[in-house]
mmCIF file of N, CA and C in Angstrom:
data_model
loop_
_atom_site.group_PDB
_atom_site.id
_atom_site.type_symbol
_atom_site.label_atom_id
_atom_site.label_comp_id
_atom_site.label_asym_id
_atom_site.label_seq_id
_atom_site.Cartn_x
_atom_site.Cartn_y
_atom_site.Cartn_z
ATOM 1 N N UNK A 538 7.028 13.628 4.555
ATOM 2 C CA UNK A 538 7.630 13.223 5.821
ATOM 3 C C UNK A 538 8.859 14.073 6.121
ATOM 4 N N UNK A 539 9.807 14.311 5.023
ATOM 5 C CA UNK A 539 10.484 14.956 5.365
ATOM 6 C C UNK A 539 10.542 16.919 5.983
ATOM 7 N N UNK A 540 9.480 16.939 5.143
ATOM 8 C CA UNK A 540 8.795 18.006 5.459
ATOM 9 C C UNK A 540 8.528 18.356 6.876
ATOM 10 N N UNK A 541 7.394 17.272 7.619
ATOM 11 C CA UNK A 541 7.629 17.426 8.890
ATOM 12 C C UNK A 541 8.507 17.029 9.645
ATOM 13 N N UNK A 542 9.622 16.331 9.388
ATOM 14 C CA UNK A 542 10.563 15.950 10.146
ATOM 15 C C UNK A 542 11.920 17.187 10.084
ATOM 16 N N UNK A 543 12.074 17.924 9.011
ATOM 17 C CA UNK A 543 12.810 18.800 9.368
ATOM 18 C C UNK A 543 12.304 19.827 9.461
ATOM 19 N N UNK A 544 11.134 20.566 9.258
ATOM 20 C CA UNK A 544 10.601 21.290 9.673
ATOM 21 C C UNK A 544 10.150 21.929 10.987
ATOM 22 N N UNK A 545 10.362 20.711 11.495
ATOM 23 C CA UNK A 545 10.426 20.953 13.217
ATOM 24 C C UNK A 545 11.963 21.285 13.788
ATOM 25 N N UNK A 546 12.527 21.344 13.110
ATOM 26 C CA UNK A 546 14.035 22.086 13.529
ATOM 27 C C UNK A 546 14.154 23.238 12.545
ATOM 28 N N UNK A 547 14.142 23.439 11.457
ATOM 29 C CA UNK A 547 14.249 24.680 10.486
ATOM 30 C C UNK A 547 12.635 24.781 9.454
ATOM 31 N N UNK A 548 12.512 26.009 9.778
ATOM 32 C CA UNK A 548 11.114 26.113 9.549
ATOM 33 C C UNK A 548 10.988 26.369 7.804
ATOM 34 N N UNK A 549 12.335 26.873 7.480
ATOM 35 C CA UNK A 549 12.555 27.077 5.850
ATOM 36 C C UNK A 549 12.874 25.608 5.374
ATOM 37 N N UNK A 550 13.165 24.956 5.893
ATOM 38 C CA UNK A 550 13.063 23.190 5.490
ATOM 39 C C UNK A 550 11.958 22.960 5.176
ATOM 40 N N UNK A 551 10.885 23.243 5.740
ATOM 41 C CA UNK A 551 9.482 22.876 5.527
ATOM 42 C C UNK A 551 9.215 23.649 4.304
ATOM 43 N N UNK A 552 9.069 24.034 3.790
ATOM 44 C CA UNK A 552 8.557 24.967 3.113
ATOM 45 C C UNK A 552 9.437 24.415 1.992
ATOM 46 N N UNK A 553 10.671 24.077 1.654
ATOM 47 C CA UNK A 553 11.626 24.233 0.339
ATOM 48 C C UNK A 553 11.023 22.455 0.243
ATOM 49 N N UNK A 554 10.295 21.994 1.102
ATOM 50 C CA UNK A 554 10.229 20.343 0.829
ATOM 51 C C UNK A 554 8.801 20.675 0.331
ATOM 52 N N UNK A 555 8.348 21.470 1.188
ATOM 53 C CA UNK A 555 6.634 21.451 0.392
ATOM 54 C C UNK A 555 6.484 22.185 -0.951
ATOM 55 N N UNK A 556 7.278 22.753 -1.144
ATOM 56 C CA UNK A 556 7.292 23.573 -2.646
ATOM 57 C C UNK A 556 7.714 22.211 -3.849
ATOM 58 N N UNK A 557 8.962 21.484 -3.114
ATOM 59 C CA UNK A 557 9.762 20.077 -3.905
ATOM 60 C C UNK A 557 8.239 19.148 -4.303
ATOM 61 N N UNK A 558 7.285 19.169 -3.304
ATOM 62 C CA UNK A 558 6.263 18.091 -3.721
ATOM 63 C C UNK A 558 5.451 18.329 -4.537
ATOM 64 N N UNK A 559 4.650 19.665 -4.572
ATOM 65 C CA UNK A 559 3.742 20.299 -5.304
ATOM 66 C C UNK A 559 4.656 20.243 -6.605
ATOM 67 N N UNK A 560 5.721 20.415 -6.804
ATOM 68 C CA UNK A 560 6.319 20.613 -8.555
ATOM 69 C C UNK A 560 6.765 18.901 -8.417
ATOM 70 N N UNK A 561 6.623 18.050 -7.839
ATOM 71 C CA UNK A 561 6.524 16.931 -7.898
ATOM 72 C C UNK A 561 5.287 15.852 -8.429
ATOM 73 N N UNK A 562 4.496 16.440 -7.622
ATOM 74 C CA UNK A 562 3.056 16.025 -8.321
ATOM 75 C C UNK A 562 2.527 16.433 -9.260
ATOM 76 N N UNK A 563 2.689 17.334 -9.179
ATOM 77 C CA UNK A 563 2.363 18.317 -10.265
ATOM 78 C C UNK A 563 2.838 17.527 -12.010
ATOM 79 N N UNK A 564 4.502 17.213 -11.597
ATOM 80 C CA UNK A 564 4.690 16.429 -12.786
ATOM 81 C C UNK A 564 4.252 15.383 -13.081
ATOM 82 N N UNK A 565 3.878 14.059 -12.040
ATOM 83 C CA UNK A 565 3.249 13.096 -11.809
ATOM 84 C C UNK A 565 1.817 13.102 -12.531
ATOM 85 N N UNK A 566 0.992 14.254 -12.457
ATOM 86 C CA UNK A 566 -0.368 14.148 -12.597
ATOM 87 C C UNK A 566 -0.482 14.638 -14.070
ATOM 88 N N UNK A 567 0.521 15.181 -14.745
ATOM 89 C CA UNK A 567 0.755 15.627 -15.858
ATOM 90 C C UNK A 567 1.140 14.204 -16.533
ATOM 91 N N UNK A 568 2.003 13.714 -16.421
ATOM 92 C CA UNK A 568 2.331 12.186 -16.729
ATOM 93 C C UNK A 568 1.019 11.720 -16.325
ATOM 94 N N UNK A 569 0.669 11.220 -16.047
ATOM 95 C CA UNK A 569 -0.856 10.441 -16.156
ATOM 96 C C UNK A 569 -1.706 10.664 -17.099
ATOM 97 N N UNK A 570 -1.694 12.128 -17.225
ATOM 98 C CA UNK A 570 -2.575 12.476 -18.086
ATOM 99 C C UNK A 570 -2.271 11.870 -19.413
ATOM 100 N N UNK A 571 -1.059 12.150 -19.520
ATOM 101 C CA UNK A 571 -0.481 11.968 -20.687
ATOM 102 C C UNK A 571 -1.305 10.064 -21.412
ATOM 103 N N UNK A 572 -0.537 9.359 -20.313
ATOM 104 C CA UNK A 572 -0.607 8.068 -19.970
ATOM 105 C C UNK A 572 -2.140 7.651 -20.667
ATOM 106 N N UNK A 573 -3.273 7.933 -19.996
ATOM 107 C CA UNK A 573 -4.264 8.326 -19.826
ATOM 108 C C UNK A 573 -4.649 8.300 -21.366
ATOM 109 N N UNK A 574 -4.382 9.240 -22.518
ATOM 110 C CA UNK A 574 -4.524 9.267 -23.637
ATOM 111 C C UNK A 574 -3.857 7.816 -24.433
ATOM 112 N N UNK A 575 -3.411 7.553 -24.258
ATOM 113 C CA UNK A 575 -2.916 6.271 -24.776
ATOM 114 C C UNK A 575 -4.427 5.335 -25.703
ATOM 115 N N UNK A 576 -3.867 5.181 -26.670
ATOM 116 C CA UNK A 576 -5.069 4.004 -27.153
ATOM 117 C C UNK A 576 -5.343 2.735 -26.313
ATOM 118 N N UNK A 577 -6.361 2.104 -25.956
ATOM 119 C CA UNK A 577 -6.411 0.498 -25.827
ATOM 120 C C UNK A 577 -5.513 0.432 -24.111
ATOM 121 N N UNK A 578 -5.100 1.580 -23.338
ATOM 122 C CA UNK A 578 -4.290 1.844 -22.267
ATOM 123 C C UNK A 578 -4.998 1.351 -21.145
ATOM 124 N N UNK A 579 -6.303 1.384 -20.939
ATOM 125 C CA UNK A 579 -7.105 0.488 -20.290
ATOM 126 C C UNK A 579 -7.603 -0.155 -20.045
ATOM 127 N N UNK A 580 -8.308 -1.584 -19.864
ATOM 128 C CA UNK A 580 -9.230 -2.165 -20.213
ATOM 129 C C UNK A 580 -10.190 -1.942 -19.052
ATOM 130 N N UNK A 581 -11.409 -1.693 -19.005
ATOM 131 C CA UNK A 581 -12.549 -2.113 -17.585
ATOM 132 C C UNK A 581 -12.725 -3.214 -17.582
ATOM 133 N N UNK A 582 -13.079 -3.554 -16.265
ATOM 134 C CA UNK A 582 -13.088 -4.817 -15.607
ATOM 135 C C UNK A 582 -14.269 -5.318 -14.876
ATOM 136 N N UNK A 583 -15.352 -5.857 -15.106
ATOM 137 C CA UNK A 583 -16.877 -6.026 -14.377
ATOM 138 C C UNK A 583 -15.647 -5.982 -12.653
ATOM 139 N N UNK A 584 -17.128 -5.608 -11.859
ATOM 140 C CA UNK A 584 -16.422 -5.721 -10.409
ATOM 141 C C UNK A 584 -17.355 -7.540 -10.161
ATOM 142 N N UNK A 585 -16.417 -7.573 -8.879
ATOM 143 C CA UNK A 585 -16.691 -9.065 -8.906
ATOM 144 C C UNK A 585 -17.647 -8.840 -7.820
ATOM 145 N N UNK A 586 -18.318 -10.391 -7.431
ATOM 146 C CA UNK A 586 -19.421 -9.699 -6.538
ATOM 147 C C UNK A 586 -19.292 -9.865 -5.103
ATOM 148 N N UNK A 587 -20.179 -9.273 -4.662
ATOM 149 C CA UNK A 587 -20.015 -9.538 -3.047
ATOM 150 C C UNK A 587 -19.173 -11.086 -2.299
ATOM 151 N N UNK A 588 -19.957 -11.892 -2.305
ATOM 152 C CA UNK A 588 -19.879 -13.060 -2.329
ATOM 153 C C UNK A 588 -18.438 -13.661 -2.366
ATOM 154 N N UNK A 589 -17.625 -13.020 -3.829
ATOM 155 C CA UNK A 589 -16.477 -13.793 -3.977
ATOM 156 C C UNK A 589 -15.343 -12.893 -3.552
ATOM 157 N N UNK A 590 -15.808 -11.302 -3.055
ATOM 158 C CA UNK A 590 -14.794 -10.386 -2.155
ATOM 159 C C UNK A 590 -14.612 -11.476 -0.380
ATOM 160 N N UNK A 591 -15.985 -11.574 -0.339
ATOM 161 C CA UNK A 591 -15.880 -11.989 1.611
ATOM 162 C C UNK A 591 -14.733 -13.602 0.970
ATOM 163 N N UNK A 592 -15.118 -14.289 0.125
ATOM 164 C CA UNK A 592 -14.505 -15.573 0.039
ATOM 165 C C UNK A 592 -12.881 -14.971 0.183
ATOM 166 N N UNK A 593 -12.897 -14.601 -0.548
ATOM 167 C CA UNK A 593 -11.433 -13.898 -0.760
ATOM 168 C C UNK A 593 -10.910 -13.684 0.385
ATOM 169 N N UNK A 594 -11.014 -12.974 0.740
ATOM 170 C CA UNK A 594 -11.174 -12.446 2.558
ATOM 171 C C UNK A 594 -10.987 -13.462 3.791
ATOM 172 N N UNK A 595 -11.895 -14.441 3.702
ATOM 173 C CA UNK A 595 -12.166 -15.704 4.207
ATOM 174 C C UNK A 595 -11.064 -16.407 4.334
ATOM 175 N N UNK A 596 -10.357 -16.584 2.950
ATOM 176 C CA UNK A 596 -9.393 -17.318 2.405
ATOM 177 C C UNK A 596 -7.778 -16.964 2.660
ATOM 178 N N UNK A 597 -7.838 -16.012 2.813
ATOM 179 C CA UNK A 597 -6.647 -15.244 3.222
ATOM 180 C C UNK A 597 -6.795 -15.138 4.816
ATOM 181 N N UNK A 598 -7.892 -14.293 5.724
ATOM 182 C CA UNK A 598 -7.655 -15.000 7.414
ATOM 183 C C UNK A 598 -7.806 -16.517 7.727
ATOM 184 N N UNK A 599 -8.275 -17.377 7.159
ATOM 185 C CA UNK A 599 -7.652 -19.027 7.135
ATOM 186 C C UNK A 599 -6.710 -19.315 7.204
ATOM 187 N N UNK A 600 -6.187 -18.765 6.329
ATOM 188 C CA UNK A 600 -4.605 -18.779 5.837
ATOM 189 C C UNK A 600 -3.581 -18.545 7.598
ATOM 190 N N UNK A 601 -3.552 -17.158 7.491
ATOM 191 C CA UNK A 601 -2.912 -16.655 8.871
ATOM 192 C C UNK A 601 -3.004 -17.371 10.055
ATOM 193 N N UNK A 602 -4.437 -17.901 9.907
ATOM 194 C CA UNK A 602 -4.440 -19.150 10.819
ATOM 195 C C UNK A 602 -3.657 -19.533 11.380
ATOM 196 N N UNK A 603 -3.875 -20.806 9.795
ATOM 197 C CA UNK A 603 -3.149 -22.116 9.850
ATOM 198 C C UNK A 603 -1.937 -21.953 9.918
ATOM 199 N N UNK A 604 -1.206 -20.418 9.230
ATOM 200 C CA UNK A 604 -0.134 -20.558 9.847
ATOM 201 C C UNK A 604 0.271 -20.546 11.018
ATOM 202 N N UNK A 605 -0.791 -19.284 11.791
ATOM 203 C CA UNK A 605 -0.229 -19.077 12.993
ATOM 204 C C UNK A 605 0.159 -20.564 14.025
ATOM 205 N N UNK A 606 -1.053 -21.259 13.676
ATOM 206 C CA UNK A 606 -1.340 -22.453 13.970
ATOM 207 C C UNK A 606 -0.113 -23.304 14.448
ATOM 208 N N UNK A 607 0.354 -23.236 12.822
ATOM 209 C CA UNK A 607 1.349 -24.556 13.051
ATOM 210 C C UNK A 607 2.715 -23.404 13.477
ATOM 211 N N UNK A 608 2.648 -22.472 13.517
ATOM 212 C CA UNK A 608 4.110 -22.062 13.581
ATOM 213 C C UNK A 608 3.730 -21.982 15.544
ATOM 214 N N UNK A 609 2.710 -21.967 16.073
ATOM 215 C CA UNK A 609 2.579 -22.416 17.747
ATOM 216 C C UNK A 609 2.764 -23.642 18.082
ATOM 217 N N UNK A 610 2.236 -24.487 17.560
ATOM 218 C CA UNK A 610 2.794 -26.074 17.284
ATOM 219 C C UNK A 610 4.323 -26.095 17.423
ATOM 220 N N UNK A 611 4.988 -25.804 16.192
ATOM 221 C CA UNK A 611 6.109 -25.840 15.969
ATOM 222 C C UNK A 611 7.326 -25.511 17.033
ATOM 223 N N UNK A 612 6.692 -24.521 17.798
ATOM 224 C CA UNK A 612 7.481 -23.615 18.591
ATOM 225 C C UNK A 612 8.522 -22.583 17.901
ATOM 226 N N UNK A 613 8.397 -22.184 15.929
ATOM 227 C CA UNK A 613 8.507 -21.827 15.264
ATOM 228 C C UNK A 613 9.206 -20.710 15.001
ATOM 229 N N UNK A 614 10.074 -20.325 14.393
ATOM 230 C CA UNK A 614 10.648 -18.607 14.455
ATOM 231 C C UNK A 614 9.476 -18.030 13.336
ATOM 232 N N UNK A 615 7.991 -18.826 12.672
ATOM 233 C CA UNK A 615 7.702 -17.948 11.927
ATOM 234 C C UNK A 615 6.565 -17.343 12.912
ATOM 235 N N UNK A 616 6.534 -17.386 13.888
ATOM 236 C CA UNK A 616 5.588 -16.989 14.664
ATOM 237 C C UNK A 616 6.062 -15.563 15.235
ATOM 238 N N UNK A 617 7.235 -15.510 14.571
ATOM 239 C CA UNK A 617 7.744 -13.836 15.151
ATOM 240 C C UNK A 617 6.600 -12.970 14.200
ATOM 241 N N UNK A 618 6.544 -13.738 13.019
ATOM 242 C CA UNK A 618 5.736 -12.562 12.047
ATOM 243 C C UNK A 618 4.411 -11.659 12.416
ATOM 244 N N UNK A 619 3.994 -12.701 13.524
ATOM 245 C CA UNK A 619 2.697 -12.170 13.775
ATOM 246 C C UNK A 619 2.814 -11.641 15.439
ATOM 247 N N UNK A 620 4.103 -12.114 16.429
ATOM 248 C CA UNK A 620 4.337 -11.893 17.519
ATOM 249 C C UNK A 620 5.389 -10.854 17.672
ATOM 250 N N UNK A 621 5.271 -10.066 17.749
ATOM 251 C CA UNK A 621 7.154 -8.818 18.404
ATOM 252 C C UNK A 621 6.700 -8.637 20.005
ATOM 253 N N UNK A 622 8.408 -9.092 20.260
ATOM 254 C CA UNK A 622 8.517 -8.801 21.555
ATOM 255 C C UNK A 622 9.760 -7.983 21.854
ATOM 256 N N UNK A 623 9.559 -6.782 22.916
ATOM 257 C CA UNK A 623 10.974 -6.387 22.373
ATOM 258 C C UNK A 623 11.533 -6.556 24.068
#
């Protein structure tokens, strides 16, 4: 971000930020690796199944609902969360 944000005023900004990321990641992905070797560092996990992703899903827009719900009821300040007005 910064990259394009000053880069659009000094064009050597861009460039000294994109060089900063690449030796940034660069260390990042090296650390992982590392990480990565670790004994016992992972465990796998069966994936769960269809069924209990949509529930999940289900369960959480219910949710937003009922809040939205009662926070319209209410006449609520938590109804800003889901409303901006500027």
């Amino acid at each position: 971000c910064l990259s394009l944000v000053l880069g659009s005023c000094v064009a050597l900004l861009a460039d000294i930020f994109n060089h900063a990321n690449v030796a940034l990641v660069a260390i990042l992905v090296s650390g992982l690796k590392q990480l990565s070797r670790i004994p016992f560092g992972a465990v796998d996990v069966p994936r769960p199944p269809v069924w209990c992703v949509c529930a999940w899903y289900g369960a959480l827009a219910a949710l937003v609902i009922v809040i939205h719900a009662r926070a319209d009821r209410a006449g609520h300040a938590a109804g800003a969360l889901f409303e901006y007005e500027a």
